[in-house]
Amino acid sequence: MKEHKFRLWLYAGVGIVLAFFVIFCLNFIFGQVRLRVDATGDKLHTLSPGTKRILGGLDSPVEIRLYVTQDPDRMPPEFKTHVRNVEDMLNEFRAAGKGNVELKKFDPEPDSEAEEAARLDGVEPQPTRTGENFYLGLVVSLDPRKVAIPFLTLEREKLLEYDLARAVTQVLVTNKPVVGVMSPLP
């Protein structure tokens, strides 16, 4: 009987150690593999093939500066989910850019250097119901060119990928075509 209890405890101990070892190994393996799954109904976090082609073809690093208010008291509640969606989309852009999309995030608090940088970059403060300002805008730049999206509105949330891809494309264009009109009129 005593030997039977000993075996039972031994098998239980070995089983627990093996279970922890298997869990540790699986955690390590899946920690190394970056799986991305978009479970949203509208596929908000899945980039289109065109956007992937633009970002995959980048030859020089593009910088995206996100100006977003971090203070939850100054950020309107209806924008909190929108901010998370914007950050998720920017992370998808960075991943698809294969090292050529650099993402920087700034919190433009009142009277700070980040607020001054936001205004110089063309990102506009938005008033809240309480009269305070909050920021939610970004700038895509490839020196010396930059394109600002002064405010990322809720109404254009479904067009966020398009707006970002368009801004990236605009900073990539080095010379704009000139269109001339010829007319017999003096």
Tab-separated table of C-alpha atoms in Angstrom:
chain	number	residue	atom	x	y	z
A	1	MET	CA	0.000	0.000	0.000
A	2	LYS	CA	2.804	2.378	0.914
A	3	GLU	CA	4.597	1.604	-2.337
A	4	HIS	CA	1.372	2.196	-4.289
A	5	LYS	CA	0.978	5.694	-2.747
A	6	PHE	CA	4.606	6.464	-3.507
A	7	ARG	CA	4.150	5.484	-7.171
A	8	LEU	CA	0.962	7.522	-7.374
A	9	TRP	CA	2.735	10.625	-6.049
A	10	LEU	CA	5.722	9.967	-8.280
A	11	TYR	CA	3.570	9.702	-11.427
A	12	ALA	CA	1.582	12.787	-10.420
A	13	GLY	CA	4.785	14.759	-9.844
A	14	VAL	CA	6.301	13.640	-13.137
A	15	GLY	CA	3.026	14.463	-14.914
A	16	ILE	CA	2.931	17.974	-13.447
A	17	VAL	CA	6.574	18.604	-14.358
A	18	LEU	CA	5.942	17.354	-17.915
A	19	ALA	CA	2.827	19.526	-18.239
A	20	PHE	CA	4.776	22.613	-17.155
A	21	PHE	CA	7.595	21.702	-19.545
A	22	VAL	CA	5.182	21.316	-22.485
A	23	ILE	CA	3.444	24.617	-21.638
A	24	PHE	CA	6.821	26.350	-21.363
A	25	CYS	CA	7.961	24.954	-24.725
A	26	LEU	CA	4.722	25.922	-26.470
A	27	ASN	CA	4.870	29.395	-24.968
A	28	PHE	CA	8.452	29.793	-26.156
A	29	ILE	CA	7.669	28.556	-29.667
A	30	PHE	CA	4.580	30.724	-30.100
A	31	GLY	CA	6.400	33.678	-28.564
A	32	GLN	CA	8.916	33.517	-31.413
A	33	VAL	CA	6.276	33.232	-34.137
A	34	ARG	CA	4.290	36.402	-34.760
A	35	LEU	CA	0.778	35.334	-35.592
A	36	ARG	CA	-1.597	38.102	-36.552
A	37	VAL	CA	-5.275	37.378	-36.797
A	38	ASP	CA	-7.883	39.994	-37.667
A	39	ALA	CA	-11.085	38.908	-35.970
A	40	THR	CA	-12.981	42.150	-36.661
A	41	GLY	CA	-16.057	41.860	-38.830
A	42	ASP	CA	-14.958	44.629	-41.198
A	43	LYS	CA	-11.334	43.425	-41.358
A	44	LEU	CA	-10.204	46.766	-39.920
A	45	HIS	CA	-6.696	45.491	-39.221
A	46	THR	CA	-6.032	43.699	-42.507
A	47	LEU	CA	-4.081	45.677	-45.074
A	48	SER	CA	-5.153	45.571	-48.701
A	49	PRO	CA	-2.789	44.080	-51.296
A	50	GLY	CA	-2.193	47.571	-52.735
A	51	THR	CA	-1.094	48.964	-49.386
A	52	LYS	CA	1.161	45.966	-48.799
A	53	ARG	CA	2.712	46.532	-52.234
A	54	ILE	CA	3.346	50.232	-51.469
A	55	LEU	CA	4.890	49.495	-48.074
A	56	GLY	CA	6.856	46.491	-49.285
A	57	GLY	CA	8.383	48.562	-52.084
A	58	LEU	CA	9.755	51.317	-49.857
A	59	ASP	CA	13.421	51.998	-50.569
A	60	SER	CA	13.987	54.592	-47.869
A	61	PRO	CA	12.598	54.838	-44.350
A	62	VAL	CA	9.360	56.747	-43.935
A	63	GLU	CA	8.656	58.261	-40.536
A	64	ILE	CA	5.134	58.415	-39.116
A	65	ARG	CA	4.717	60.725	-36.133
A	66	LEU	CA	1.490	60.121	-34.216
A	67	TYR	CA	0.330	62.918	-31.953
A	68	VAL	CA	-2.238	61.574	-29.501
A	69	THR	CA	-3.351	62.816	-26.096
A	70	GLN	CA	-2.641	60.142	-23.487
A	71	ASP	CA	-4.496	61.746	-20.568
A	72	PRO	CA	-7.828	59.862	-20.308
A	73	ASP	CA	-9.473	62.930	-18.756
A	74	ARG	CA	-8.695	65.062	-21.825
A	75	MET	CA	-9.530	62.395	-24.435
A	76	PRO	CA	-13.266	62.172	-25.221
A	77	PRO	CA	-14.623	58.688	-24.438
A	78	GLU	CA	-15.903	58.120	-27.980
A	79	PHE	CA	-12.326	58.421	-29.302
A	80	LYS	CA	-10.657	55.881	-26.998
A	81	THR	CA	-11.497	52.880	-29.196
A	82	HIS	CA	-10.651	54.922	-32.288
A	83	VAL	CA	-7.191	55.673	-30.869
A	84	ARG	CA	-6.581	51.955	-30.318
A	85	ASN	CA	-7.688	51.222	-33.911
A	86	VAL	CA	-5.341	53.927	-35.248
A	87	GLU	CA	-2.427	52.518	-33.255
A	88	ASP	CA	-3.214	48.988	-34.453
A	89	MET	CA	-3.315	50.152	-38.081
A	90	LEU	CA	-0.001	51.976	-37.678
A	91	ASN	CA	1.549	48.833	-36.215
A	92	GLU	CA	0.294	46.905	-39.258
A	93	PHE	CA	1.932	49.537	-41.484
A	94	ARG	CA	5.191	49.191	-39.569
A	95	ALA	CA	5.108	45.385	-39.879
A	96	ALA	CA	4.335	45.525	-43.619
A	97	GLY	CA	7.069	48.136	-44.168
A	98	LYS	CA	9.772	45.584	-43.312
A	99	GLY	CA	11.927	48.054	-41.410
A	100	ASN	CA	11.231	51.047	-43.650
A	101	VAL	CA	8.350	52.466	-41.603
A	102	GLU	CA	9.413	54.140	-38.389
A	103	LEU	CA	6.625	54.948	-35.943
A	104	LYS	CA	7.027	57.634	-33.276
A	105	LYS	CA	4.337	58.502	-30.764
A	106	PHE	CA	4.071	61.842	-28.974
A	107	ASP	CA	1.783	63.090	-26.204
A	108	PRO	CA	1.252	66.820	-26.839
A	109	GLU	CA	0.484	68.035	-23.336
A	110	PRO	CA	-0.371	71.734	-22.948
A	111	ASP	CA	2.646	74.036	-23.261
A	112	SER	CA	5.054	71.214	-24.089
A	113	GLU	CA	7.609	70.703	-26.830
A	114	ALA	CA	5.440	67.916	-28.243
A	115	GLU	CA	2.507	70.330	-28.553
A	116	GLU	CA	4.701	72.838	-30.371
A	117	ALA	CA	6.000	70.087	-32.675
A	118	ALA	CA	2.431	68.979	-33.404
A	119	ARG	CA	1.418	72.492	-34.404
A	120	LEU	CA	4.531	72.932	-36.543
A	121	ASP	CA	3.752	69.616	-38.251
A	122	GLY	CA	0.207	70.784	-39.015
A	123	VAL	CA	-1.644	68.650	-36.470
A	124	GLU	CA	-4.518	70.650	-35.041
A	125	PRO	CA	-5.857	70.552	-31.477
A	126	GLN	CA	-9.522	69.638	-31.119
A	127	PRO	CA	-11.727	71.119	-28.394
A	128	THR	CA	-13.609	68.870	-25.982
A	129	ARG	CA	-16.955	69.603	-24.353
A	130	THR	CA	-15.096	70.794	-21.257
A	131	GLY	CA	-13.118	73.335	-23.269
A	132	GLU	CA	-9.792	71.510	-23.115
A	133	ASN	CA	-7.903	70.486	-26.241
A	134	PHE	CA	-6.913	67.002	-27.329
A	135	TYR	CA	-4.796	65.758	-30.214
A	136	LEU	CA	-5.291	62.872	-32.600
A	137	GLY	CA	-3.382	63.441	-35.808
A	138	LEU	CA	-0.261	62.335	-37.582
A	139	VAL	CA	2.430	63.295	-40.027
A	140	VAL	CA	4.095	61.070	-42.603
A	141	SER	CA	7.514	62.361	-43.586
A	142	LEU	CA	10.423	61.528	-45.808
A	143	ASP	CA	12.804	64.472	-45.545
A	144	PRO	CA	12.191	67.104	-46.772
A	145	ARG	CA	8.619	66.163	-47.708
A	146	LYS	CA	5.835	65.668	-45.210
A	147	VAL	CA	2.091	65.125	-45.350
A	148	ALA	CA	-0.073	65.878	-42.340
A	149	ILE	CA	-3.401	64.380	-41.416
A	150	PRO	CA	-4.398	67.132	-38.967
A	151	PHE	CA	-7.193	65.176	-37.280
A	152	LEU	CA	-8.171	61.521	-37.573
A	153	THR	CA	-11.953	61.787	-37.439
A	154	LEU	CA	-14.356	59.047	-36.443
A	155	GLU	CA	-16.213	59.514	-39.728
A	156	ARG	CA	-13.142	58.465	-41.729
A	157	GLU	CA	-12.222	55.472	-39.559
A	158	LYS	CA	-13.061	53.006	-42.337
A	159	LEU	CA	-10.857	55.052	-44.702
A	160	LEU	CA	-7.886	55.153	-42.332
A	161	GLU	CA	-5.822	52.676	-44.350
A	162	TYR	CA	-6.505	54.640	-47.547
A	163	ASP	CA	-5.586	57.959	-45.906
A	164	LEU	CA	-2.335	56.542	-44.532
A	165	ALA	CA	-1.356	54.822	-47.793
A	166	ARG	CA	-2.125	58.013	-49.714
A	167	ALA	CA	0.061	60.056	-47.349
A	168	VAL	CA	2.932	57.577	-47.745
A	169	THR	CA	2.571	57.709	-51.529
A	170	GLN	CA	2.543	61.517	-51.501
A	171	VAL	CA	5.841	61.747	-49.622
A	172	LEU	CA	7.396	59.265	-52.044
A	173	VAL	CA	6.608	61.388	-55.119
A	174	THR	CA	9.634	63.590	-55.785
A	175	ASN	CA	8.372	65.621	-58.708
A	176	LYS	CA	4.793	66.507	-59.449
A	177	PRO	CA	3.764	66.539	-63.094
A	178	VAL	CA	2.989	69.965	-64.546
A	179	VAL	CA	-0.118	70.201	-66.663
A	180	GLY	CA	-0.362	72.944	-69.261
A	181	VAL	CA	-3.331	74.005	-71.342
A	182	MET	CA	-2.862	75.332	-74.852
A	183	SER	CA	-5.543	77.507	-76.280
A	184	PRO	CA	-5.824	79.711	-79.365
A	185	LEU	CA	-7.274	82.443	-77.168
A	186	PRO	CA	-4.890	85.261	-76.224
